[in-house]
mmCIF file of C-alpha atoms in Angstrom:
data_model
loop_
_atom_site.group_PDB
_atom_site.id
_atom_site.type_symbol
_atom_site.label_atom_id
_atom_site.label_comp_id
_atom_site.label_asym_id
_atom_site.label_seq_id
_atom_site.Cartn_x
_atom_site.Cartn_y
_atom_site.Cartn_z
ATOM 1 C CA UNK O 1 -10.521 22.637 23.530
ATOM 2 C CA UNK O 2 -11.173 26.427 21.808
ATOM 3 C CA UNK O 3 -13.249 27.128 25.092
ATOM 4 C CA UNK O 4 -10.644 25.887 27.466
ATOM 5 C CA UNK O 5 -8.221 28.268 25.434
ATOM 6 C CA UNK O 6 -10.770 30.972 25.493
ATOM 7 C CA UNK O 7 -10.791 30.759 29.101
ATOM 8 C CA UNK O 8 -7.499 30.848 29.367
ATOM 9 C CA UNK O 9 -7.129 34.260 27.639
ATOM 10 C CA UNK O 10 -9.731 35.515 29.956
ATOM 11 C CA UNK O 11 -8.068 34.518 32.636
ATOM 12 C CA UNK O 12 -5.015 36.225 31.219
ATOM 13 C CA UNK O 13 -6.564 39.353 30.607
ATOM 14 C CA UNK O 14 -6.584 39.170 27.169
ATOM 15 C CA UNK O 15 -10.199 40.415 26.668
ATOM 16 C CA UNK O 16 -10.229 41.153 23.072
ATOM 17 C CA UNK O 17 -8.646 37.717 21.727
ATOM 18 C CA UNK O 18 -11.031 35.663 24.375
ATOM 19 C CA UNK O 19 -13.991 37.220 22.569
ATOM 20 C CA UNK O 20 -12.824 36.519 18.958
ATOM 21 C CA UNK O 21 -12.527 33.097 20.023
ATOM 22 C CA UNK O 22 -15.714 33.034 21.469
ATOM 23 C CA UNK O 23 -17.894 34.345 18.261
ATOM 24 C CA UNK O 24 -15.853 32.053 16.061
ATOM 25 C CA UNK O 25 -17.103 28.485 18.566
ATOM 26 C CA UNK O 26 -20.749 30.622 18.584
ATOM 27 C CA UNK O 27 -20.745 30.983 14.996
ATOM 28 C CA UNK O 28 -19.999 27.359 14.304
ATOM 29 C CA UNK O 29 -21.805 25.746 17.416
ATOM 30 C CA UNK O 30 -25.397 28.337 17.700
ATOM 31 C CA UNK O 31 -26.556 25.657 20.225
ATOM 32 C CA UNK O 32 -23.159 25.293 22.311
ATOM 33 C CA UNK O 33 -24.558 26.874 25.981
ATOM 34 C CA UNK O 34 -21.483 26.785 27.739
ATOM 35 C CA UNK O 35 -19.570 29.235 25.098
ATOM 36 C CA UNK O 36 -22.250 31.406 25.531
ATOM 37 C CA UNK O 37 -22.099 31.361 28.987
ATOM 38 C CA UNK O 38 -18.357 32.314 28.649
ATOM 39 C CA UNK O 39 -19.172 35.415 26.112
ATOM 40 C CA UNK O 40 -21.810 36.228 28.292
ATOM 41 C CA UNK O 41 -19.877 36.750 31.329
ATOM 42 C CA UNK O 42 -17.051 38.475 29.496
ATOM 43 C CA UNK O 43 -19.610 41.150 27.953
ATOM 44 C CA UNK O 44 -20.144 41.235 32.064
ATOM 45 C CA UNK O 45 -16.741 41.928 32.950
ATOM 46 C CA UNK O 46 -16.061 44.381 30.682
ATOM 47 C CA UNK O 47 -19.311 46.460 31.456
ATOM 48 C CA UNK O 48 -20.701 45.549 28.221
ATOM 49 C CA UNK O 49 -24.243 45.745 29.435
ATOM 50 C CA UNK O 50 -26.549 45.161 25.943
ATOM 51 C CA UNK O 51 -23.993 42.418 24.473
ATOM 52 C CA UNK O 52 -24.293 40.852 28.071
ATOM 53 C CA UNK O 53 -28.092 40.641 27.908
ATOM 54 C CA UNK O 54 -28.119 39.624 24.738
ATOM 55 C CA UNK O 55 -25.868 36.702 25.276
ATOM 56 C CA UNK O 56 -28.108 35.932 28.058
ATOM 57 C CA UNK O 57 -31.263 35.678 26.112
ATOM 58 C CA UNK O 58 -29.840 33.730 23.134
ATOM 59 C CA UNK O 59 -28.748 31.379 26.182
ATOM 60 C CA UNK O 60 -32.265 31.353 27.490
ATOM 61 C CA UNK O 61 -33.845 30.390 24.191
ATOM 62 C CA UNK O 62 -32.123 27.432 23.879
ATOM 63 C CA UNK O 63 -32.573 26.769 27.839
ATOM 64 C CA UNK O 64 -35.260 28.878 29.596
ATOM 65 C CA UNK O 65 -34.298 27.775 32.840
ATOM 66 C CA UNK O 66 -30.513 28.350 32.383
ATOM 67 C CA UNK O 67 -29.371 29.036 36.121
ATOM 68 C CA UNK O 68 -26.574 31.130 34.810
ATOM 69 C CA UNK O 69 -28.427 33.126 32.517
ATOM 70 C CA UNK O 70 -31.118 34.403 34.354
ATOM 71 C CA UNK O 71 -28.812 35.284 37.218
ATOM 72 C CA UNK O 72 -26.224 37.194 35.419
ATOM 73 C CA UNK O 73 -29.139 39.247 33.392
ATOM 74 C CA UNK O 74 -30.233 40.038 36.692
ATOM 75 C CA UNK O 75 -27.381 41.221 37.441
ATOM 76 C CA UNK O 76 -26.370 43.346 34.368
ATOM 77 C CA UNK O 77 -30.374 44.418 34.676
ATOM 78 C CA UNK O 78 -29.195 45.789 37.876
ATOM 79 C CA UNK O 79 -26.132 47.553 37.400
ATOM 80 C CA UNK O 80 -27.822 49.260 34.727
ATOM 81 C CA UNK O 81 -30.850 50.553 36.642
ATOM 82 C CA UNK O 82 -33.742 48.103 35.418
ATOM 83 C CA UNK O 83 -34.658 47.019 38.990
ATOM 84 C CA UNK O 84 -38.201 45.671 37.701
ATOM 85 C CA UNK O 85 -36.386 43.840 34.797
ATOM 86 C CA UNK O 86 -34.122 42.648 37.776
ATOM 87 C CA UNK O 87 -36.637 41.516 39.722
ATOM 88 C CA UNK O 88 -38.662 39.806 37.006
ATOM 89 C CA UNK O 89 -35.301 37.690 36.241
ATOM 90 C CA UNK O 90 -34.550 36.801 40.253
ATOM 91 C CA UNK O 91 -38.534 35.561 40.155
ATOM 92 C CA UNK O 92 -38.374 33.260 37.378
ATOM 93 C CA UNK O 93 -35.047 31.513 39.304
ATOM 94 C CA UNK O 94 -37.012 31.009 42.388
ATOM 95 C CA UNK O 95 -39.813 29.838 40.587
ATOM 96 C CA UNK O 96 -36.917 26.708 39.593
ATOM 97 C CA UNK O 97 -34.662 27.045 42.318
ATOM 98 C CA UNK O 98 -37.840 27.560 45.321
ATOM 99 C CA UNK O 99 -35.686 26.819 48.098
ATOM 100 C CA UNK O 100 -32.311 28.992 47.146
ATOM 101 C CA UNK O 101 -31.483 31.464 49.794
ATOM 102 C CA UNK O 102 -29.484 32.946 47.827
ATOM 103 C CA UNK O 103 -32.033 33.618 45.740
ATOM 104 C CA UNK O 104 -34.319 35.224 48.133
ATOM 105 C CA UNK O 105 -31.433 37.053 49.302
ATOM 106 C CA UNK O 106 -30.947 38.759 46.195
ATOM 107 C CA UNK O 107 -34.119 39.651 45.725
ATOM 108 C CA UNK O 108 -34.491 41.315 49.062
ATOM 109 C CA UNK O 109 -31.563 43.704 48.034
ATOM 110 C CA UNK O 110 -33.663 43.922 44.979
ATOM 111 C CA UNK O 111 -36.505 45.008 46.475
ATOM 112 C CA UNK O 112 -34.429 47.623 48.575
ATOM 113 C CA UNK O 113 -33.091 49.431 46.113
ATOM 114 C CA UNK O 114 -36.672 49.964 45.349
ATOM 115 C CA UNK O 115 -37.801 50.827 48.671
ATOM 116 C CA UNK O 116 -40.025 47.962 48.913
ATOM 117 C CA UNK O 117 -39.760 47.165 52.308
ATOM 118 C CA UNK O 118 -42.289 44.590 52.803
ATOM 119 C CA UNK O 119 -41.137 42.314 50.236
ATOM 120 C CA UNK O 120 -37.645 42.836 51.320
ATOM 121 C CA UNK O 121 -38.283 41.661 54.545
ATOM 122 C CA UNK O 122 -40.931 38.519 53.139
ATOM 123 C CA UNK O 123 -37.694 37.298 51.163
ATOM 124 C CA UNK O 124 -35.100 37.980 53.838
ATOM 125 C CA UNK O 125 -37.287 35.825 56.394
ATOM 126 C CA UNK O 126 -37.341 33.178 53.884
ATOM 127 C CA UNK O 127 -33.837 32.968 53.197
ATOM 128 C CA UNK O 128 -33.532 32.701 57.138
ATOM 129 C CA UNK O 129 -35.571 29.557 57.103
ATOM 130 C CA UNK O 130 -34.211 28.222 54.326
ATOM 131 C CA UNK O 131 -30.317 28.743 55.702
ATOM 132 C CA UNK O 132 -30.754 29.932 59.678
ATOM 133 C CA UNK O 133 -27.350 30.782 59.462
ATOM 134 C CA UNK O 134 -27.045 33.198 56.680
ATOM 135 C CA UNK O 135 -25.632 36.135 58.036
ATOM 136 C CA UNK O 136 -25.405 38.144 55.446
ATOM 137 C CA UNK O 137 -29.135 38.065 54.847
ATOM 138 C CA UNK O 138 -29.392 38.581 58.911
ATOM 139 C CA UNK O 139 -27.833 41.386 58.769
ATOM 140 C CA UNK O 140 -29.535 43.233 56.156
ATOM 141 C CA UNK O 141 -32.824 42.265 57.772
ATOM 142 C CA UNK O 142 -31.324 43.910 60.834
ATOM 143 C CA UNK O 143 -30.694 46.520 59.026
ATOM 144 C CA UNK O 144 -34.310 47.079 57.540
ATOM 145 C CA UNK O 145 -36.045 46.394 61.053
ATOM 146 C CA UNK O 146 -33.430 49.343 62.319
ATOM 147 C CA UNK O 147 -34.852 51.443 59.153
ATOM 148 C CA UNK O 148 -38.425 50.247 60.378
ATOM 149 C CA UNK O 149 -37.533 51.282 64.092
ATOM 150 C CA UNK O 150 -37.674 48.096 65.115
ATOM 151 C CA UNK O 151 -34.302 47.806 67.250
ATOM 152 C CA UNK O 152 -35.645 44.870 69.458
ATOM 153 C CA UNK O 153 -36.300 42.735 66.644
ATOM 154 C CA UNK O 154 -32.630 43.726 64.909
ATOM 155 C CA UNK O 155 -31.418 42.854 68.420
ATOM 156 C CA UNK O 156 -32.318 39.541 68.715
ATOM 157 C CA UNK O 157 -31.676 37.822 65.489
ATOM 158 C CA UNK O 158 -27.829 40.355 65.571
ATOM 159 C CA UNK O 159 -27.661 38.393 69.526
ATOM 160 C CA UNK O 160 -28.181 35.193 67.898
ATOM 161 C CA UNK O 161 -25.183 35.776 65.106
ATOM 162 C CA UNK O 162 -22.971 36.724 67.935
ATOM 163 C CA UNK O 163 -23.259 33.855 69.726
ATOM 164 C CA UNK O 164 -21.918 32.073 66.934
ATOM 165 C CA UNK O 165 -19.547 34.416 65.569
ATOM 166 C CA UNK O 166 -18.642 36.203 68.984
ATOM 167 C CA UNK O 167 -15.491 38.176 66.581
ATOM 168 C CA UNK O 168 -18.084 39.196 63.666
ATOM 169 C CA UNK O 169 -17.265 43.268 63.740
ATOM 170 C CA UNK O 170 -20.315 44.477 61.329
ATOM 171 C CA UNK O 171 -22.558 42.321 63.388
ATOM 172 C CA UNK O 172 -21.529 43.546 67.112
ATOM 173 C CA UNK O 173 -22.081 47.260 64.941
ATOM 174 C CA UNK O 174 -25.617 46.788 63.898
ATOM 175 C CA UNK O 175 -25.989 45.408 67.524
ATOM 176 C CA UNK O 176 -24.784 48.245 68.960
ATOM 177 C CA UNK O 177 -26.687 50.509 66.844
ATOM 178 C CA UNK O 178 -29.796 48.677 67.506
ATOM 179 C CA UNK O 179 -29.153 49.204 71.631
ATOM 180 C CA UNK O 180 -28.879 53.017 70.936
ATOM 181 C CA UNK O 181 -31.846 53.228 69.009
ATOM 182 C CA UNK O 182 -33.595 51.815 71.862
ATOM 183 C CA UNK O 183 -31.947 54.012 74.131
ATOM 184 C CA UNK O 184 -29.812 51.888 75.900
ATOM 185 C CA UNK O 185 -26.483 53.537 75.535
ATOM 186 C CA UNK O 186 -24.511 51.776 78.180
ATOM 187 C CA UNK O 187 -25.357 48.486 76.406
ATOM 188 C CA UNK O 188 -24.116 49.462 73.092
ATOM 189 C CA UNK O 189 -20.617 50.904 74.860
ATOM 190 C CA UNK O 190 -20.023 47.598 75.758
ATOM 191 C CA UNK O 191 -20.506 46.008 72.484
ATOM 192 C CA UNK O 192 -17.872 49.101 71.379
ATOM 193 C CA UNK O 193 -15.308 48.501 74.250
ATOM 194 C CA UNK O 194 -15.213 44.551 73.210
ATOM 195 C CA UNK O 195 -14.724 45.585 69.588
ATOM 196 C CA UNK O 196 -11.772 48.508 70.560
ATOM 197 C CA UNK O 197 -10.466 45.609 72.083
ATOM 198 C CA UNK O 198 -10.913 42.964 69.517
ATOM 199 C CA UNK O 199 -9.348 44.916 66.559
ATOM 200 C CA UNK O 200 -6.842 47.129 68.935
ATOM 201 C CA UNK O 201 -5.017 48.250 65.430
ATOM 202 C CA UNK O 202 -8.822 50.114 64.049
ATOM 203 C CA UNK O 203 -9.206 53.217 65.283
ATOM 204 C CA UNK O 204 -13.349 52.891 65.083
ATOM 205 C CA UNK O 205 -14.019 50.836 67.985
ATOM 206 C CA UNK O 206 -12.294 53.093 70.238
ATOM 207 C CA UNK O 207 -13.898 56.275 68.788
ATOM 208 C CA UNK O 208 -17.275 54.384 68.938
ATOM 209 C CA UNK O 209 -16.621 53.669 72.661
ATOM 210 C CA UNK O 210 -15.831 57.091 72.877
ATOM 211 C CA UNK O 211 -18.534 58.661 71.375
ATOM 212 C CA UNK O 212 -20.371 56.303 73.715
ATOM 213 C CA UNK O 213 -19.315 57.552 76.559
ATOM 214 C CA UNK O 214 -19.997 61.019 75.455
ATOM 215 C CA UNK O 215 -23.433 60.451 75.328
ATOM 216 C CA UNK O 216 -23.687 58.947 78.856
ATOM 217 C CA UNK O 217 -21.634 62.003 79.913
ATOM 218 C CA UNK O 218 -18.878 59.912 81.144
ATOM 219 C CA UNK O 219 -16.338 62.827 79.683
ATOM 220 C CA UNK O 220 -12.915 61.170 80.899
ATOM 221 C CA UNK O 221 -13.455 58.178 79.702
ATOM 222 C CA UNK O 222 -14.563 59.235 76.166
ATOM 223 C CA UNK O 223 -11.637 61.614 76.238
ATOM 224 C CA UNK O 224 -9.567 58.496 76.451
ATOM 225 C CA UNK O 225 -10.766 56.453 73.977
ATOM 226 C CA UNK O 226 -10.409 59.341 71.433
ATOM 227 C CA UNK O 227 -6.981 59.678 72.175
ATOM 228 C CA UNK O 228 -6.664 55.966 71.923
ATOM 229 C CA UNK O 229 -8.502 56.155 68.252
ATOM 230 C CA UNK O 230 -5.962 58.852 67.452
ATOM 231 C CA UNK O 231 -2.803 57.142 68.374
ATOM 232 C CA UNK O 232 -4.195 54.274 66.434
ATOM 233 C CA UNK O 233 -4.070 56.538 63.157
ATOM 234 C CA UNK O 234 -2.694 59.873 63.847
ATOM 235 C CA UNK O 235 -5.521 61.363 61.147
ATOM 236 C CA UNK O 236 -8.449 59.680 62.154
ATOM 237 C CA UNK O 237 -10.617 63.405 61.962
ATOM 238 C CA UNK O 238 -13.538 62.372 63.845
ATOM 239 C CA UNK O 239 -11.478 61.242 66.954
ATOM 240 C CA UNK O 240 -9.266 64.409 66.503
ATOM 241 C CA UNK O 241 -12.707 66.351 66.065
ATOM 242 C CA UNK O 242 -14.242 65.022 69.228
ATOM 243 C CA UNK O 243 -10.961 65.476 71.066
ATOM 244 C CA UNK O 244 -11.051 69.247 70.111
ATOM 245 C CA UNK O 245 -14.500 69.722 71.322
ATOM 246 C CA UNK O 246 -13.521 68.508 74.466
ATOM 247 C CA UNK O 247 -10.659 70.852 74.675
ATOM 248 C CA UNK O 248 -13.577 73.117 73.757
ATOM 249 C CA UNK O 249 -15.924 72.059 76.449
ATOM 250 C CA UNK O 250 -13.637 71.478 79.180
ATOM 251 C CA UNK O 251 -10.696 74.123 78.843
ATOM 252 C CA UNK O 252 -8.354 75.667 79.425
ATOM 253 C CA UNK O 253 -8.819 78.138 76.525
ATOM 254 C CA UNK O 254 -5.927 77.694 74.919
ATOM 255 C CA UNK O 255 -5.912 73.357 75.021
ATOM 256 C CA UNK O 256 -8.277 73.568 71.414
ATOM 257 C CA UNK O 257 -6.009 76.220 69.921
ATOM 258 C CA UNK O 258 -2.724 74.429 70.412
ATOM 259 C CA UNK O 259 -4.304 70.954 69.467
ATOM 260 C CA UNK O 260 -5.467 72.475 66.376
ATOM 261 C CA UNK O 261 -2.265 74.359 65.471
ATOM 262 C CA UNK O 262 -0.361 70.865 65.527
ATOM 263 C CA UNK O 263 -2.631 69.584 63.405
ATOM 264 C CA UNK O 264 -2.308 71.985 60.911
ATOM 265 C CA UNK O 265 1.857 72.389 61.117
ATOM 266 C CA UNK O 266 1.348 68.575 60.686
ATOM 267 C CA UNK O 267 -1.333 68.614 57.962
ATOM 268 C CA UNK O 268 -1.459 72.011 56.180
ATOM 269 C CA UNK O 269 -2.796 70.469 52.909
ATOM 270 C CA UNK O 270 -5.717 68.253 54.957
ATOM 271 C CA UNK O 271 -8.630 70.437 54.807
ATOM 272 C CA UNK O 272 -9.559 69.007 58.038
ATOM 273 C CA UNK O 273 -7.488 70.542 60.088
ATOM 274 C CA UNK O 274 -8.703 73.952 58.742
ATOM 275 C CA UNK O 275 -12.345 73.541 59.317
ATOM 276 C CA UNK O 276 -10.955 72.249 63.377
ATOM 277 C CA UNK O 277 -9.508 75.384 63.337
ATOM 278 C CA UNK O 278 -12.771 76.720 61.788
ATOM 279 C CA UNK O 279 -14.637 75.082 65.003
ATOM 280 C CA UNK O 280 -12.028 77.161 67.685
ATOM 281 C CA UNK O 281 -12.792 80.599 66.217
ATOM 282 C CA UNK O 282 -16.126 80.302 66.298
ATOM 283 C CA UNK O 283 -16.329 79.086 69.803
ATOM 284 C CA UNK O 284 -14.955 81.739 70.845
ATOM 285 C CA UNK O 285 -16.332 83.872 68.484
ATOM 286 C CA UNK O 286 -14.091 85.144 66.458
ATOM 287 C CA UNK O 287 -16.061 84.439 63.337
ATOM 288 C CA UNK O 288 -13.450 86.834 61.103
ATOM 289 C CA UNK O 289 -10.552 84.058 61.767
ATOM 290 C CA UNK O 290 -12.865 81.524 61.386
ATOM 291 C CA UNK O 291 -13.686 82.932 57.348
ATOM 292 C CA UNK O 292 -9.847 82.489 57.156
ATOM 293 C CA UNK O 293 -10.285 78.974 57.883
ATOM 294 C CA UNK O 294 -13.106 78.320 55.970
ATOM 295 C CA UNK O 295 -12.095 79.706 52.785
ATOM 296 C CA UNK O 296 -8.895 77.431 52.783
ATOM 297 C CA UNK O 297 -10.875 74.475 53.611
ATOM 298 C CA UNK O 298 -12.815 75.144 50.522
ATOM 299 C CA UNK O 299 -9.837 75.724 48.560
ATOM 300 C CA UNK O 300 -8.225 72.216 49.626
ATOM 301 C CA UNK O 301 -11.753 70.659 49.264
ATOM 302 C CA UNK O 302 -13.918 72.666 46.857
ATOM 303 C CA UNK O 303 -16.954 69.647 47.998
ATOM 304 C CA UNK O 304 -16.519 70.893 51.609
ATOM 305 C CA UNK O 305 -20.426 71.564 51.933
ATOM 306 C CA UNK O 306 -19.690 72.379 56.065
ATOM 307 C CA UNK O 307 -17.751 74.711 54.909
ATOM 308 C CA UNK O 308 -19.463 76.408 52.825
ATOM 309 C CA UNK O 309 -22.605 76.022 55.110
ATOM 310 C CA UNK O 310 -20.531 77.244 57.902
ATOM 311 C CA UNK O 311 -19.467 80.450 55.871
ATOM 312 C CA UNK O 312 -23.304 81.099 54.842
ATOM 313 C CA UNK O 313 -23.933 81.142 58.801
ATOM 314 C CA UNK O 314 -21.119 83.664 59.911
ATOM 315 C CA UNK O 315 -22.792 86.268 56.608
ATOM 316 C CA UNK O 316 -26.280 85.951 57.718
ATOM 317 C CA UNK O 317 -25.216 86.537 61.255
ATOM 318 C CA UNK O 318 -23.387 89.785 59.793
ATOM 319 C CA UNK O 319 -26.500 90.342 57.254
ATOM 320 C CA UNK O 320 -24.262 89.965 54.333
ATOM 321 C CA UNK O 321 -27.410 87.909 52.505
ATOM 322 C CA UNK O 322 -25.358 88.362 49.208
ATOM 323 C CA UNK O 323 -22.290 86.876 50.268
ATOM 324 C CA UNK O 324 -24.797 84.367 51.565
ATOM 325 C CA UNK O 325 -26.380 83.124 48.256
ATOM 326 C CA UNK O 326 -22.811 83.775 46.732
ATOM 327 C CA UNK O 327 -21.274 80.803 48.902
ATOM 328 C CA UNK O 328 -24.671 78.799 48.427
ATOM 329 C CA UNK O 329 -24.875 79.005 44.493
ATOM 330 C CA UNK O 330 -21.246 77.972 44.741
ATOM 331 C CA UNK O 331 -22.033 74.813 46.573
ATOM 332 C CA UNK O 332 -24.902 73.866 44.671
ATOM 333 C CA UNK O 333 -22.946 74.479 41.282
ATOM 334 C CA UNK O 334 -20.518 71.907 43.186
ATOM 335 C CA UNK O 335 -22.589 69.796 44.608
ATOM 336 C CA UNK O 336 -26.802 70.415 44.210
ATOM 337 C CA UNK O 337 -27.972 68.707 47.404
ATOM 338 C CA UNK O 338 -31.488 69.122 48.997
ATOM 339 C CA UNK O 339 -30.491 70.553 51.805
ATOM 340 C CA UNK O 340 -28.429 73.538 49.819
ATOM 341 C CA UNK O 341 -30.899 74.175 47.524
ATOM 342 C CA UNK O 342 -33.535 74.456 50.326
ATOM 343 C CA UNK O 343 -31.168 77.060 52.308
ATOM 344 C CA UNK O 344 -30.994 79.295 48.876
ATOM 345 C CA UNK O 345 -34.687 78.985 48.184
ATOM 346 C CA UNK O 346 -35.090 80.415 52.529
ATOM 347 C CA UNK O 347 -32.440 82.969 52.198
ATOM 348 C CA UNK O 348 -34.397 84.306 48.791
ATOM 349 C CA UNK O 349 -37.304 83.783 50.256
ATOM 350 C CA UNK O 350 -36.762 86.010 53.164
ATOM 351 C CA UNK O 351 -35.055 88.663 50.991
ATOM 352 C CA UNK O 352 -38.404 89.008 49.302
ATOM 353 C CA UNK O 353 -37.207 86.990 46.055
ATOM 354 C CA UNK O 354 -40.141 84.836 45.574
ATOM 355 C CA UNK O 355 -40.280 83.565 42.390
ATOM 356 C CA UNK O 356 -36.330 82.617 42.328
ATOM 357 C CA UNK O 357 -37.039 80.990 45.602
ATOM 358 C CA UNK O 358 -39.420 78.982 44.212
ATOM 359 C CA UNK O 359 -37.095 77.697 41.582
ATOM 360 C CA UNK O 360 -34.659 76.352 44.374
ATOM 361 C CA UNK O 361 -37.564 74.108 46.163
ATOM 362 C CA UNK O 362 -38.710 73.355 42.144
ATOM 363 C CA UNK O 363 -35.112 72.167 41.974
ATOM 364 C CA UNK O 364 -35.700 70.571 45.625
ATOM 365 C CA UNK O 365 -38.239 68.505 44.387
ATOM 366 C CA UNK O 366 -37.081 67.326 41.186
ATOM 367 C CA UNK O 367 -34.342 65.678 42.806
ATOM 368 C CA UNK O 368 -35.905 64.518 45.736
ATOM 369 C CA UNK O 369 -39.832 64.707 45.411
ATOM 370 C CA UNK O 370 -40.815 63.709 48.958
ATOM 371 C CA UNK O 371 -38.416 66.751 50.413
ATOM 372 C CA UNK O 372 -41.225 67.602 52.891
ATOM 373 C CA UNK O 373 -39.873 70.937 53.537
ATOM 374 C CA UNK O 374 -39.884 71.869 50.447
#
């Protein structure tokens, strides 16, 4: 009856009286599983990682094979970074449950997030035979045979899905992305016209279509489906974005400028608009009005790294190498990718600064120690 109530109160939200309820049944009752089952899963919800795992284990030394134990440490071993620990957890289940695809599911993603690729894909095959319609685990072995540059193989098993699930968006996606990887363009804008059509209130399927069609140089036709995307949602950037480069591309002169000034009467906080505007000036080189622009993108979106990479461009080009590093220190204080800190350690390296550009690819590496360029 106390755990029914305790349940109750977690249910509720009432966190704090669920787990005084709970020690008080696991005081009395050491042996009683399914109260610390509940505790355990509380500790869970609340992000209490080391009470979690501890309720697990006190639950596994009563029952080693506790189904619910082993699978919540694994997950708590997850969310806190212990993907061995995970893994070791996810192993013993299977070595109970040999037949679980759900299981072998989980351990694929395991096994990802360790960059194991072979044993992601030996578990994701299994749960396939064990369920042939588990699409989630079809999917993410598309996904890995895509990583593996494999698109025919993602192809097949995504054709398969579709056949079944003909309306399955993510699925038709993968597809699609699998047909471009193999080169066939024209297949994958078909996949992207049937979604456009199939979810006519997303803008994505009409800016995939789009971009699509850009590729196969059909310019008309991807000119329409951006301006479909964008009447879908009227700040859907990347449709806008295409749309302006095809003002760009195609003229007049002035069809990119006006665009662009709407957009920014319309959106003058959305730093967007300002790095669209950032796009026009320097197409027609006018990188002065195109500093303007990039200066208030950074001010509405201090984490704007094309900006900031597009303002380190227009001071090399006017050998301002100090303004340069000024704009690149800023976005690595800000945000301390790779690919900044590898454009620092260049631009010191061809100023003659050797030993501070070495400390940027140092600081490369340490984040990212296969960084071949570094």
């Amino acid at each position: 009856m106390r755990l029914k109530y305790a349940n109750f109160l977690i249910g509720t939200g009432e966190a704090a009286e669920a787990k005084a309820v709970l020690d008080e049944i696991t005081r009395e009752a050491p042996d009683y599983i399914p109260a610390w089952t509940a505790a355990m899963q509380l500790a869970a919800r609340m992000h209490q990682r080391a009470e979690g795992l501890a309720d697990a284990e006190k639950i596994l030394a009563i029952d080693s094979i506790n189904y619910d134990a082993l699978s919540e440490s694994a997950n708590l071993k997850l969310a806190g970074g212990d993907t061995d620990g995970a893994i070791a957890d996810l192993k013993r289940l299977t070595g109970f449950y040999a037949r679980a695809p759900q299981i072998k599911y989980r351990l694929a993603a395991a096994y990802l997030k360790k960059n194991d690729l072979g044993n992601a894909e030996d578990n994701l095959h299994q749960a396939i035979l064990f369920d042939p319609e588990y699409d989630d685990a079809i999917m993410l072995l598309a996904e890995l045979e895509l990583r593996k540059n494999d698109p025919a193989a993602a192809a097949a098993s995504l054709a398969q899905l579709l056949k079944r699930r003909p309306m399955a968006g993510p699925a038709a996606f993968l597809l699609a992305q699998a047909y471009r990887q193999e080169g066939h363009v024209d297949q994958a804008l078909v996949i992207f016209q049937r979604l456009a059509e199939a979810f006519p209130n997303v803008p994505t399927g009409s800016y995939l279509a789009g971009m699509a069609c850009f590729e196969l140089h059909r310019l008309p036709e991807a000119r329409a489906y951006f301006e479909q995307s964008a009447r879908i949602e009227a700040d859907y950037w990347p449709a806008l974005e295409m749309l302006v480069q095809l003002d760009i591309k195609e003229g007049p002169p002035t069809a990119a400028a006006d665009r662009v000034a709407g957009l920014i009467q319309k959106y003058p906080k959305a730093a967007d608009a300002w790095l669209l505007s950032a796009r026009v000036h320097l197409a027609a080189n006018d990188d002065a009005g195109a500093e303007a622009d990039l200066q208030q993108a950074i001010e509405l979106n201090p984490t704007s790294q094309f900006a900031y990479l597009q303002l380190v461009r227009i001071y090399l080009r006017a050998k301002q190498a100090g303004k340069a590093l000024t704009e690149l220190n800023e976005l690595e204080s800000r945000v301390g990718s790779p690919a900044t800190l590898m454009q620092v350690g260049m631009i010191r390296d061809a100023q003659g600064e050797y030993e501070a550009a070495r400390q940027a690819y140092e600081k490369v590496l340490a984040i990212q120690p296969s960084f071949a360029p570094a």
